[in-house]
């Protein structure tokens, strides 16, 4: 989508007009007849959040009314959602261009609306031979924000689109080696440092988890380390982001039955998210020293596949009994988390992973199942910004009793417990590899990929979590004073 910032005078504007209405001023601000104003009033009386369309053939005026009295985060989310609803109307009306302005609306609200519009306009077109509908271009009234402000948000949204594209791309076209190459080339363009470890190097690092999961695959694994270090960071110790990069999860020898395998191209969403967050920080020169560690492989049942009962030695020497080869994400993440703790002296480790089906069963697709160890302060901040950007966290307990559930008879720990508290035992498994480094675990299984359209998220990859972690980095100085 192309945006321009220009003045817009609603009464004389020639073209399709999108008008955001936060209070009762429509009659004054818009060229509406008495009858039209009455209709708008009626619709607003029934529900303040509504969209009313007026014919000005060959153009339309779309009045997007919203309740500006709600708390900011709800109001912003409503605007994002209204933008998505509006886009469906625009699509039905085959609108390719429009102007956007409003009354009774503050810049943050306008930004939220445009954010929703931008995010909703994405579709995964790469394999379509026919053209899909997109709102081609929009002119936004320039009284709401400066070009700089707008462009930095646009760069963030672009990162979300890239993330979605990666996650939506099937493994046939995006295996670990290719994904690593793409990341390296973006990093080079941005001046971000990027180290790609290939299989031999991963062997010499002795990352037993990553290597075990990779054994059933014909494709090589990769371990990618990205580092963005601005001149004067607010943090002395880096923020280390770890992302699950399972390029495809068949389950391995514990193969996924029936339709459980479908959508498992999305099992690298954690890695795509964390890379995108780091790139967004670099794009917009955020003053935060951040590292992203991305272990990548697919999980397949090839002839040499790792098996239940195998005992692995991880990067930090911990031994792990494999109980189920479908609990593979935690194995590759454990190596990466241990690698972070040993080599980066992190101020905080945050991981994002499509880790457990149990997280989806617990809270559905409405938020992130989150846990923390030694990180109550950062967790609170993350949780607050999560409410603000509406990418929300639900905190799960990390009581020591849960450690008992993954004790092994034959090794230090096993890779899964019983059917109970599967999301927590997965988190607990990972937390031991962070040692005493403050650690936050984000299980994004419910939100990384949607099987049904949800407002401004199309079917497929969402990029959920990028706005969250970006907003977290924007406020990161609070933790480092
Ligand atoms: N990638 C899956 C988790 C998942 C399931 C993500 C559904 C998104 C949607 C993960 O590797 C997995 O298979 N987890 C198992 C763990 C179990 C074997 C302990 C699960 O959740 O069933
Ligand atoms: Zn799995
Ligand atoms: Zn998985």
XYZ file of C-alpha atoms and ligand atoms in Angstrom:
505
model
C 0.000 0.000 0.000
C 1.176 3.469 -0.886
C 0.564 6.299 1.536
C 0.897 10.018 1.030
C 0.597 12.665 3.733
C -1.238 15.719 2.416
C -3.823 18.214 3.650
C -7.404 17.043 3.206
C -10.425 19.361 3.242
C -13.424 17.042 3.574
C -15.958 19.407 2.109
C -14.094 19.898 -1.144
C -12.223 16.599 -1.390
C -12.563 14.926 -4.767
C -12.339 11.162 -4.414
C -13.319 8.433 -1.987
C -13.138 9.725 1.544
C -12.678 7.805 4.768
C -13.759 9.967 7.682
C -13.061 8.941 11.271
C -15.609 10.366 13.618
C -14.852 10.532 17.340
C -17.648 12.875 18.344
C -20.788 14.596 17.118
C -19.362 17.009 14.566
C -20.197 15.261 11.321
C -22.705 17.789 10.142
C -20.212 20.580 10.508
C -17.204 18.772 9.090
C -18.807 16.788 6.283
C -20.973 17.755 3.307
C -23.975 15.730 4.508
C -27.655 16.504 3.969
C -30.037 16.756 6.924
C -31.390 13.296 6.094
C -27.900 11.837 6.001
C -26.992 13.411 9.322
C -30.139 11.903 10.848
C -29.213 8.492 9.517
C -25.720 8.820 10.957
C -27.154 9.908 14.319
C -29.503 6.962 14.339
C -26.694 4.535 13.593
C -24.457 6.111 16.207
C -27.229 5.977 18.791
C -27.620 2.250 18.167
C -23.858 1.635 18.309
C -21.071 4.183 18.434
C -18.668 1.829 16.704
C -20.162 1.688 13.235
C -19.421 2.390 9.593
C -21.869 4.348 7.468
C -21.419 4.798 3.742
C -22.764 7.717 1.737
C -22.959 7.847 -2.048
C -21.249 10.726 -3.807
C -21.081 8.911 -7.101
C -18.706 8.133 -8.612
C -17.192 8.318 -5.113
C -18.171 7.314 -1.611
C -17.809 8.817 1.826
C -17.198 6.187 4.487
C -17.828 7.522 7.975
C -16.097 5.361 10.543
C -17.616 6.250 13.890
C -15.951 5.082 17.091
C -16.320 5.487 20.824
C -13.477 7.782 21.817
C -14.469 7.572 25.499
C -13.197 4.029 25.932
C -9.792 3.424 27.548
C -7.052 4.128 25.002
C -6.009 0.526 24.347
C -9.608 -0.605 23.696
C -10.328 2.406 21.559
C -7.182 1.822 19.488
C -8.027 -1.835 19.051
C -11.549 -0.917 17.988
C -10.058 1.393 15.367
C -7.750 -1.319 14.058
C -10.734 -3.638 13.786
C -12.943 -0.998 12.186
C -10.196 -0.484 9.622
C -10.332 -4.181 8.784
C -14.140 -4.080 8.508
C -13.898 -1.004 6.332
C -11.402 -2.719 4.078
C -13.962 -5.456 3.361
C -16.399 -2.730 2.283
C -13.760 -1.065 0.135
C -13.061 -4.396 -1.456
C -16.753 -4.942 -2.255
C -16.879 -1.423 -3.723
C -13.638 -2.093 -5.648
C -12.008 1.011 -4.206
C -8.334 1.382 -5.059
C -7.701 4.890 -3.730
C -9.010 6.961 -0.842
C -8.336 9.952 1.364
C -8.343 9.558 5.140
C -9.165 12.254 7.670
C -11.396 12.770 10.694
C -12.758 14.878 13.513
C -12.782 14.333 17.245
C -9.766 12.086 16.817
C -6.226 12.371 18.163
C -3.053 11.328 16.317
C -2.665 8.030 18.239
C -6.162 7.053 17.181
C -5.498 7.910 13.548
C -2.277 5.896 13.739
C -4.092 2.872 15.173
C -6.645 3.063 12.361
C -3.988 3.250 9.659
C -2.129 0.434 11.373
C -5.252 -1.730 11.213
C -5.796 -0.816 7.585
C -2.212 -1.657 6.670
C -2.179 -4.958 8.548
C -5.582 -5.941 7.132
C -4.530 -5.185 3.565
C -1.938 -7.979 3.583
C -2.749 -11.206 1.814
C -0.419 -14.058 1.000
C -0.344 -13.698 -2.801
C 2.925 -15.303 -3.672
C 1.417 -18.433 -5.173
C -1.748 -16.870 -6.620
C -1.855 -16.504 -10.383
C -4.819 -14.091 -10.335
C -4.576 -10.615 -8.800
C -5.879 -10.200 -5.246
C -7.658 -7.056 -4.074
C -5.547 -4.435 -2.308
C -6.200 -0.854 -1.416
C -3.554 0.523 -3.742
C -2.991 3.940 -2.253
C -4.309 6.269 0.400
C -3.754 9.913 1.208
C -3.713 10.651 4.925
C -4.494 14.093 6.249
C -1.090 15.476 7.205
C -2.310 17.316 10.269
C -2.168 14.121 12.335
C 1.516 13.258 12.253
C 4.883 14.135 10.788
C 6.377 12.168 7.930
C 9.154 10.887 10.215
C 6.732 9.595 12.771
C 4.616 7.925 10.138
C 7.519 6.384 8.275
C 8.989 4.788 11.382
C 5.637 3.095 11.968
C 5.519 2.039 8.337
C 8.908 0.388 8.698
C 7.599 -1.561 11.671
C 4.499 -2.656 9.719
C 6.727 -3.738 6.845
C 8.597 -6.021 9.206
C 5.292 -7.574 10.209
C 4.534 -8.225 6.528
C 7.939 -9.839 6.023
C 7.394 -12.026 9.039
C 4.005 -13.125 7.736
C 5.464 -13.870 4.321
C 8.173 -16.112 5.818
C 5.749 -17.938 8.062
C 3.243 -18.449 5.256
C 5.849 -19.741 2.813
C 5.827 -23.557 2.777
C 8.960 -25.460 3.730
C 9.457 -26.533 0.092
C 10.563 -22.950 -0.561
C 11.927 -21.952 2.830
C 14.111 -24.448 4.582
C 16.635 -23.596 7.284
C 19.491 -22.838 4.881
C 17.389 -20.543 2.723
C 15.899 -18.739 5.688
C 19.359 -18.160 7.123
C 20.537 -16.800 3.755
C 17.627 -14.382 3.618
C 18.281 -13.144 7.124
C 21.968 -12.690 6.389
C 21.214 -10.633 3.309
C 18.763 -8.349 5.156
C 21.244 -7.993 8.014
C 23.961 -6.975 5.551
C 21.698 -4.283 4.079
C 20.907 -2.939 7.538
C 24.444 -3.064 8.900
C 23.330 -5.612 11.506
C 25.896 -8.253 12.351
C 24.896 -11.776 11.386
C 26.661 -15.073 12.036
C 25.290 -18.212 10.423
C 26.483 -21.506 11.879
C 26.137 -24.470 9.527
C 25.820 -28.114 10.507
C 29.541 -28.684 11.022
C 29.819 -25.608 13.222
C 26.720 -26.623 15.176
C 28.403 -29.987 15.703
C 31.504 -28.349 17.046
C 29.345 -26.245 19.382
C 27.805 -29.548 20.545
C 24.244 -28.365 20.314
C 22.812 -31.795 21.013
C 19.189 -30.673 20.892
C 19.328 -28.970 17.515
C 21.374 -31.804 16.013
C 19.026 -34.501 17.343
C 15.924 -32.851 15.907
C 17.710 -32.406 12.586
C 18.706 -36.069 12.284
C 15.511 -37.156 10.528
C 15.802 -34.447 7.903
C 17.681 -34.314 4.614
C 18.055 -30.536 5.015
C 20.860 -29.110 7.108
C 20.161 -27.144 10.283
C 21.295 -23.580 10.846
C 21.929 -21.505 13.913
C 21.700 -17.773 13.238
C 22.952 -15.054 15.572
C 21.919 -11.484 14.749
C 23.238 -8.569 16.747
C 22.174 -4.942 16.656
C 24.311 -2.688 18.828
C 23.599 1.047 18.614
C 26.204 3.604 19.605
C 24.691 4.519 22.962
C 22.354 1.779 24.092
C 20.150 2.283 27.158
C 21.090 -1.211 28.342
C 24.571 -2.348 29.439
C 23.713 -5.997 29.018
C 22.031 -7.111 25.809
C 18.427 -8.116 25.434
C 18.616 -11.591 23.892
C 15.661 -12.768 21.822
C 15.424 -16.473 21.064
C 12.995 -17.788 18.427
C 11.831 -21.301 17.626
C 12.767 -22.035 14.034
C 11.182 -25.390 13.236
C 10.806 -24.947 9.484
C 8.298 -27.782 9.462
C 7.027 -29.943 12.292
C 5.867 -33.388 11.206
C 6.268 -34.547 14.800
C 9.202 -36.741 13.772
C 8.846 -40.458 14.584
C 5.976 -39.493 16.918
C 4.361 -38.344 13.738
C 1.416 -35.957 13.882
C -1.824 -37.806 13.051
C -4.767 -36.744 10.861
C -4.902 -33.027 10.253
C -2.661 -32.107 13.207
C 0.223 -31.684 10.800
C -1.515 -29.017 8.773
C -0.226 -25.480 9.261
C 3.028 -26.739 10.772
C 4.952 -24.646 8.250
C 4.222 -21.984 10.866
C 6.416 -23.660 13.476
C 9.219 -21.213 12.682
C 7.063 -18.209 13.595
C 9.096 -17.592 16.756
C 12.301 -17.228 14.743
C 10.585 -15.059 12.109
C 9.132 -12.883 14.868
C 12.412 -12.367 16.696
C 14.342 -11.613 13.493
C 11.656 -9.108 12.526
C 11.769 -7.428 15.933
C 15.538 -7.039 15.751
C 15.382 -5.709 12.189
C 12.672 -3.223 13.209
C 14.916 -1.970 16.018
C 17.705 -1.463 13.492
C 15.376 0.137 10.917
C 14.319 2.761 13.413
C 17.624 3.078 15.270
C 16.158 2.202 18.676
C 18.779 2.713 21.394
C 18.654 -0.889 22.596
C 21.420 -3.475 22.314
C 19.631 -6.577 21.084
C 20.678 -10.030 19.950
C 18.487 -12.618 18.221
C 19.426 -16.296 18.376
C 17.569 -18.491 15.948
C 17.985 -22.277 15.885
C 16.506 -23.711 12.699
C 15.712 -27.137 11.332
C 12.692 -29.114 10.253
C 11.478 -32.061 12.344
C 11.079 -35.169 10.207
C 10.897 -38.931 10.622
C 13.760 -39.761 8.192
C 15.705 -43.004 8.457
C 18.142 -41.642 11.001
C 15.545 -39.677 12.984
C 16.004 -39.287 16.714
C 13.750 -41.526 18.718
C 11.918 -41.654 22.016
C 14.284 -43.083 24.671
C 17.293 -41.355 23.122
C 19.315 -39.403 25.663
C 20.788 -36.157 24.370
C 23.627 -34.046 25.688
C 22.765 -30.415 25.239
C 25.039 -27.403 24.594
C 25.463 -26.763 28.345
C 26.051 -30.449 29.159
C 22.563 -31.138 30.541
C 21.306 -34.591 29.554
C 17.759 -34.942 28.239
C 15.653 -38.042 27.910
C 13.493 -37.888 24.794
C 9.975 -39.007 25.641
C 8.283 -37.660 22.553
C 9.945 -36.474 19.337
C 7.087 -34.039 18.780
C 8.277 -31.999 21.768
C 11.144 -30.827 19.564
C 10.902 -27.066 19.903
C 12.149 -27.030 23.462
C 15.189 -29.075 22.421
C 16.416 -26.589 19.857
C 15.484 -23.629 22.061
C 17.287 -25.057 25.081
C 20.571 -25.049 23.162
C 19.999 -21.470 22.045
C 19.029 -20.263 25.529
C 22.041 -21.956 27.085
C 24.205 -20.440 24.349
C 22.799 -17.000 25.195
C 23.423 -17.389 28.928
C 26.996 -18.578 28.374
C 28.161 -16.187 25.661
C 26.266 -12.894 25.883
C 25.899 -11.978 29.558
C 22.273 -11.048 28.825
C 20.282 -8.594 30.893
C 17.187 -10.498 29.832
C 16.365 -13.484 27.641
C 12.957 -13.584 25.950
C 11.935 -16.465 23.754
C 8.990 -16.778 21.380
C 7.865 -20.216 20.306
C 4.872 -22.014 18.836
C 5.542 -24.494 21.568
C 2.418 -26.270 22.791
C -1.051 -27.189 21.620
C -1.931 -26.969 25.315
C -1.462 -23.182 25.197
C -4.155 -22.967 22.527
C -6.460 -25.188 24.545
C -5.908 -23.059 27.647
C -6.505 -19.570 26.258
C -7.501 -20.031 22.605
C -6.242 -17.503 20.074
C -6.621 -14.359 22.165
C -3.177 -13.910 23.648
C 0.210 -15.286 24.541
C 0.780 -17.860 27.271
C 3.649 -16.284 29.191
C 5.959 -17.284 32.043
C 8.894 -15.685 33.777
C 11.819 -16.616 35.985
C 13.824 -13.908 37.837
C 12.175 -11.332 35.600
C 9.154 -9.942 37.474
C 10.065 -6.322 36.621
C 10.586 -6.778 32.876
C 7.568 -9.065 32.775
C 5.336 -6.373 34.253
C 6.521 -3.851 31.714
C 6.004 -6.319 28.849
C 2.549 -7.136 30.116
C 1.585 -3.445 30.310
C 2.788 -2.642 26.795
C 0.999 -5.807 25.671
C -2.299 -4.337 26.864
C -1.458 -1.077 25.112
C -0.762 -2.607 21.705
C -3.362 -5.327 22.252
C -0.926 -8.219 21.922
C -1.656 -9.542 25.348
C 0.012 -11.868 27.829
C -1.544 -14.327 30.247
C 0.869 -15.269 32.981
C 1.076 -18.952 33.865
C 2.542 -20.060 37.204
C 6.101 -21.302 37.442
C 5.819 -23.087 40.809
C 8.632 -25.460 41.677
C 6.152 -28.367 41.815
C 6.065 -28.329 38.015
C 9.773 -29.209 37.910
C 8.861 -32.587 39.380
C 6.751 -33.395 36.332
C 9.756 -33.433 33.999
C 12.218 -35.300 36.226
C 13.735 -38.261 34.430
C 14.822 -41.661 35.755
C 17.693 -41.886 33.308
C 18.779 -38.298 32.543
C 18.798 -34.845 34.146
C 15.413 -33.982 32.707
C 12.913 -35.289 30.151
C 11.478 -33.394 27.225
C 7.865 -33.660 28.293
C 5.688 -34.507 31.253
C 2.196 -35.934 31.428
C -0.935 -34.563 29.789
C -1.273 -31.991 32.566
C 0.042 -28.431 32.421
C 1.855 -29.068 29.144
C 2.438 -25.383 28.501
C 4.038 -24.848 31.887
C 6.244 -27.950 31.840
C 7.492 -26.867 28.407
C 8.346 -23.455 29.856
C 9.930 -25.049 32.899
C 12.094 -27.228 30.682
C 13.420 -24.118 28.948
C 13.836 -22.029 32.082
C 16.500 -24.321 33.516
C 18.758 -23.496 30.568
C 18.545 -19.761 31.295
C 20.208 -20.455 34.702
C 19.898 -17.263 36.738
C 19.563 -14.873 33.799
C 16.183 -13.085 33.932
C 14.002 -15.027 31.549
C 10.594 -14.593 29.896
C 8.982 -17.369 27.883
C 6.300 -16.569 25.306
C 4.291 -19.489 23.968
C 2.753 -18.056 20.794
C 1.145 -21.295 19.547
C -2.337 -19.756 19.706
C -1.593 -16.497 17.955
C 1.174 -16.995 15.400
C -1.068 -18.454 12.736
C -4.828 -18.116 12.402
C -6.955 -20.682 10.583
C -9.756 -18.107 10.329
C -9.577 -14.381 9.586
C -9.474 -12.387 12.827
C -10.108 -8.717 12.218
C -6.894 -7.258 10.803
C -5.197 -10.656 10.717
C -5.854 -12.512 7.469
C -5.959 -16.305 7.448
C -2.417 -17.532 8.038
C 0.542 -15.918 9.701
C -0.210 -12.944 11.943
C 3.123 -11.449 12.965
C 1.622 -11.298 16.473
C 4.249 -10.334 19.019
C 6.280 -7.978 16.846
C 4.370 -4.867 17.893
C 4.544 -6.122 21.480
C 8.307 -6.548 21.582
C 8.913 -3.406 19.587
C 6.860 -1.363 22.071
C 8.765 -3.118 24.867
C 12.084 -1.992 23.379
C 10.736 1.539 23.007
C 10.176 1.651 26.766
C 13.271 -0.380 27.627
C 15.120 2.517 29.259
C 12.641 2.292 32.178
C 14.259 -1.023 33.162
C 17.769 0.259 32.878
C 17.761 3.402 34.988
N 4.675 -27.168 17.167
C 3.964 -27.917 18.114
C 2.984 -27.096 18.939
C 1.803 -26.492 18.232
C 0.595 -27.167 18.165
C 1.885 -25.229 17.689
C -0.486 -26.588 17.534
C 0.796 -24.648 17.056
C -0.393 -25.322 16.990
C 4.934 -28.574 19.097
O 6.182 -28.907 18.620
C 4.302 -29.831 19.561
O 4.103 -30.694 18.764
N 4.002 -29.909 20.857
C 3.391 -31.049 21.431
C 4.087 -31.327 22.732
C 3.750 -32.664 23.335
C 4.304 -33.791 22.482
C 4.345 -32.730 24.722
C 1.925 -30.739 21.649
O 1.588 -29.610 22.009
O 1.100 -31.621 21.425
Zn 6.219 -30.832 17.711
Zn 6.835 -27.747 16.998
